Amino acid sequence: MSEEIKNNEANLPVVSGPLRGALPAQLDLYNKCMALAHNLWWSWHTDVVNLFRSLDPIRWRQLAHNPIALLKEFSPERLERRVSELVIRTRIDQAYRRMNEYMAERPLWSRQHAGVLGSRPVAYFSLEFGLHESVPIYSGGLGILAGDHIKSASGLGVPLVAVGLFYDQGYFRQHLNANGWQEEEYIDTKVEYVPMEPAVDKNGNKITVKVETRNGPIYAKVRKMQVGRVNLYLLDTDLEENSQEDRELTNTLYGGDSRTRIRQEIVCGIGGVKALRALGITPGVFHLNEGHNAFATLEVIREKMEYDGKTFDVALREVAQQTVFTTHTPVEAGHDYFSPELIEEHLGPLREKLGLTQDQFMALGRKHAYDQNERFCMTVLGMKLSRYANAVSSLHGKVTRHMWRELWPQKEEEEVPIGHITNGVHVPTWMAWQMRVLLERHIPGWTVETIDPNIWSQVYNIDPGELWETHEDLKALLIDFTRRRIRRQLQRLKASEEQLAETDFILDPKVLTIGFARRFATYKRATLVMQDLERLDKMLNNEDRPVQFIFAGKAHPADEPGKRLIQYISEVAKQPRFSKRIAFVEDYDMNVARHLVQGVDVWLNNPRRPLEASGTSGQKAVLNGALNLSILDGWWAEAYDGTNGFAIGNGNNHVYDAITDERDRESLLSVLEGEVIPMYYNVDEHGLPQQWIRFMMNSIATLAWRFSSHRMVSDYSQLAYLPAAGGTSAKMF
Ligand SMILES: *Cc1c(COP(=O)(O)O)cnc(C)c1O
């Protein structure tokens, strides 16, 4: 425990006055709080979150909900005084004890299912991890999926270690300027506030790994983060041994050009395998979350050749047998391609050790092995080097088999060996504590970890009025949050007092509230509902049945068309007729996402089918009783049953995008006007929209367990990890 402060003068790390005089009991309390703050276990235990918040609610918010930063503002004496004032000492002791019990326990699930993995864990590689807003090493969906995956692995007790990069600045922070144009700000993360410590080998020495390139090595240090029972190892090139350029290599996520990208990918993939070896970890399975880390497989082949004397072909077959590869998008720009020059510069030394010619090496990343015009594709490498490849929803499976069918020219498209495991979300992270309390109270045997459909189906036992009241409370919190964030935006833009005062009237808790938050890629069609502003005006400002929208989302810094969509929404929101009914919240992150999915009535998703491989934000909305209104794409295509939300379109596309867009827009508006709005405002004598509440219950009962990451990780374990570890050639799907 790097933060431990011992009551021993000689050992005091900092000679700061306040610690010197601290009494043993005060130090004990301080150390317990720090220990809680150093395992992200705290972040999905809402009672522990509430303990931290209660210490100083305002600073908590200002410090991006970072408990280490908050505790560093307390001396042990002041902490003890505050804790006695609040009378929470027992609760802190209990939380600390519960965390230790959790860490020591082997959950039932793992004892039953994960035996084969035993001492040879799954090594899960991802270029980003979305764990909590205070740990900014993620950009969006892919990272949050990875975070939810490892949290569920921890919950279920699947033996798993995770590997990624530590970014000193993470992804950018978004601000809109006075013209509604997105500006990006990169902020240095204060490393001392991130719950990490140096990873050490069995002799206690800090680990540094070295990755060779044609122009010299890149070094990386290895940091360790504790995510419940899962160790997450993060590589960081900020080391003196490196050139200035390489020291900055891991500064930002998805920054730089393709040279930056390939260098990040060899550090994470190849360096990651070396780090595991230095740690003394021998994985039984390698799981590549997206193609970014597929170079890892080549390093494992090299190890087998060097240490076990295997030939390249034999080693390749063994590694493929152990490797699980998940592809996440049908959008072409989402797949990495590298030129032969970049490949030779960065993989040349490894290629020689593998005994391959340049052409043979390039063939590993090409659809058509010897087509000289094809660049090296990481997805192709992932497909070729894994025995178990999967897409992330049923429809995405179909699209993916079509997209990569040329890799298996002798097979019919349906026989292409790519299956699917639909994504899910980590229920303890995304369900509001108010909802948890409600379910715990009404459903015997329900806990936030439950994936038994029979238990979830008892959601119908909840009193409709109480479910509605809980939802209304969460919605009020969302509206407060939105107003506060808009006030902050306006203050930054030096708005007048008058303008600031008006923010109290933005949005109305009584009005049907629709949320739309996602990355502003054009295929997600954020402005679909805004093509006809007259019709929108009539809908939003209808006297009896008004509607309001909250938008959020970042565009990639290089995506001008995406930024124009944000600007358009911000301009529409400024028109007097819309200014109380449309809000854009800046800087979409996990905190904004949590408020939105917990507080809206409806979660809108209208991508151009079939480009949304899965989507997960709508699954988070389910857990909190919001209803999905979505194109039949990704997870929704297999989730929608006519009574658990709403569908846009009928699942067909026209050959011309413009016509598809027009039809989807018409369908969206007519479903809103004809189904969603009437149902929401159809209330009984107690003011309760009974049919709507029924839909909320249907949605929770049919979807919450199915689209949870516990179900997802349990599928990965049974369908992929166990066969891959067992060395059987059992077919995955
Ligand atoms: C859940 C989440 C996403 C992914 O949601 P999609 O439905 O895939 O768009 C992206 N960003 C944040 C901050 C999230 O919480």
Short mmCIF file of C-alpha atoms and ligand atoms in Angstrom, two decimals, residues 138-142 144 430 517-519 524 588-590 593-594 603 605 612 614-618 620, ligand 1:
data_model
loop_
_atom_site.label_atom_id
_atom_site.label_comp_id
_atom_site.label_asym_id
_atom_site.label_seq_id
_atom_site.Cartn_x
_atom_site.Cartn_y
_atom_site.Cartn_z
CA TYR A 138 -10.88 6.13 -21.68
CA SER A 139 -12.67 7.90 -24.49
CA GLY A 140 -16.00 6.15 -24.90
CA GLY A 141 -17.90 2.94 -25.53
CA LEU A 142 -14.97 0.59 -26.12
CA ILE A 144 -16.31 1.54 -20.79
CA TRP A 430 -24.75 2.08 -13.73
CA ALA A 517 -25.62 11.15 -25.69
CA ARG A 518 -22.94 9.53 -27.76
CA ARG A 519 -19.86 10.14 -29.78
CA LYS A 524 -25.14 8.28 -35.37
CA TYR A 588 -19.62 13.82 -21.93
CA ASP A 589 -17.90 11.40 -19.57
CA MET A 590 -18.94 8.65 -17.17
CA ALA A 593 -23.52 9.49 -18.64
CA ARG A 594 -24.58 8.29 -15.19
CA TRP A 603 -33.12 7.08 -24.31
CA ASN A 605 -30.59 6.01 -30.39
CA GLU A 612 -23.92 0.52 -34.38
CA SER A 614 -23.93 -3.02 -30.15
CA GLY A 615 -24.27 0.19 -28.15
CA THR A 616 -24.37 -0.02 -24.38
CA SER A 617 -25.75 3.30 -23.14
CA GLY A 618 -29.33 2.12 -23.73
CA LYS A 620 -27.60 1.48 -18.72
C1 LIG B 1 -21.79 3.99 -22.08
C2 LIG B 1 -20.98 5.09 -22.60
C3 LIG B 1 -20.63 5.13 -23.96
C4 LIG B 1 -21.07 4.08 -24.94
O1 LIG B 1 -22.42 4.23 -25.28
P1 LIG B 1 -22.98 3.91 -26.72
O2 LIG B 1 -24.34 3.45 -26.50
O3 LIG B 1 -22.11 2.83 -27.30
O4 LIG B 1 -22.88 5.16 -27.49
C5 LIG B 1 -19.85 6.18 -24.40
N1 LIG B 1 -19.42 7.15 -23.57
C6 LIG B 1 -19.74 7.14 -22.26
C7 LIG B 1 -19.23 8.23 -21.39
C8 LIG B 1 -20.53 6.12 -21.74
O5 LIG B 1 -20.82 6.11 -20.43
#
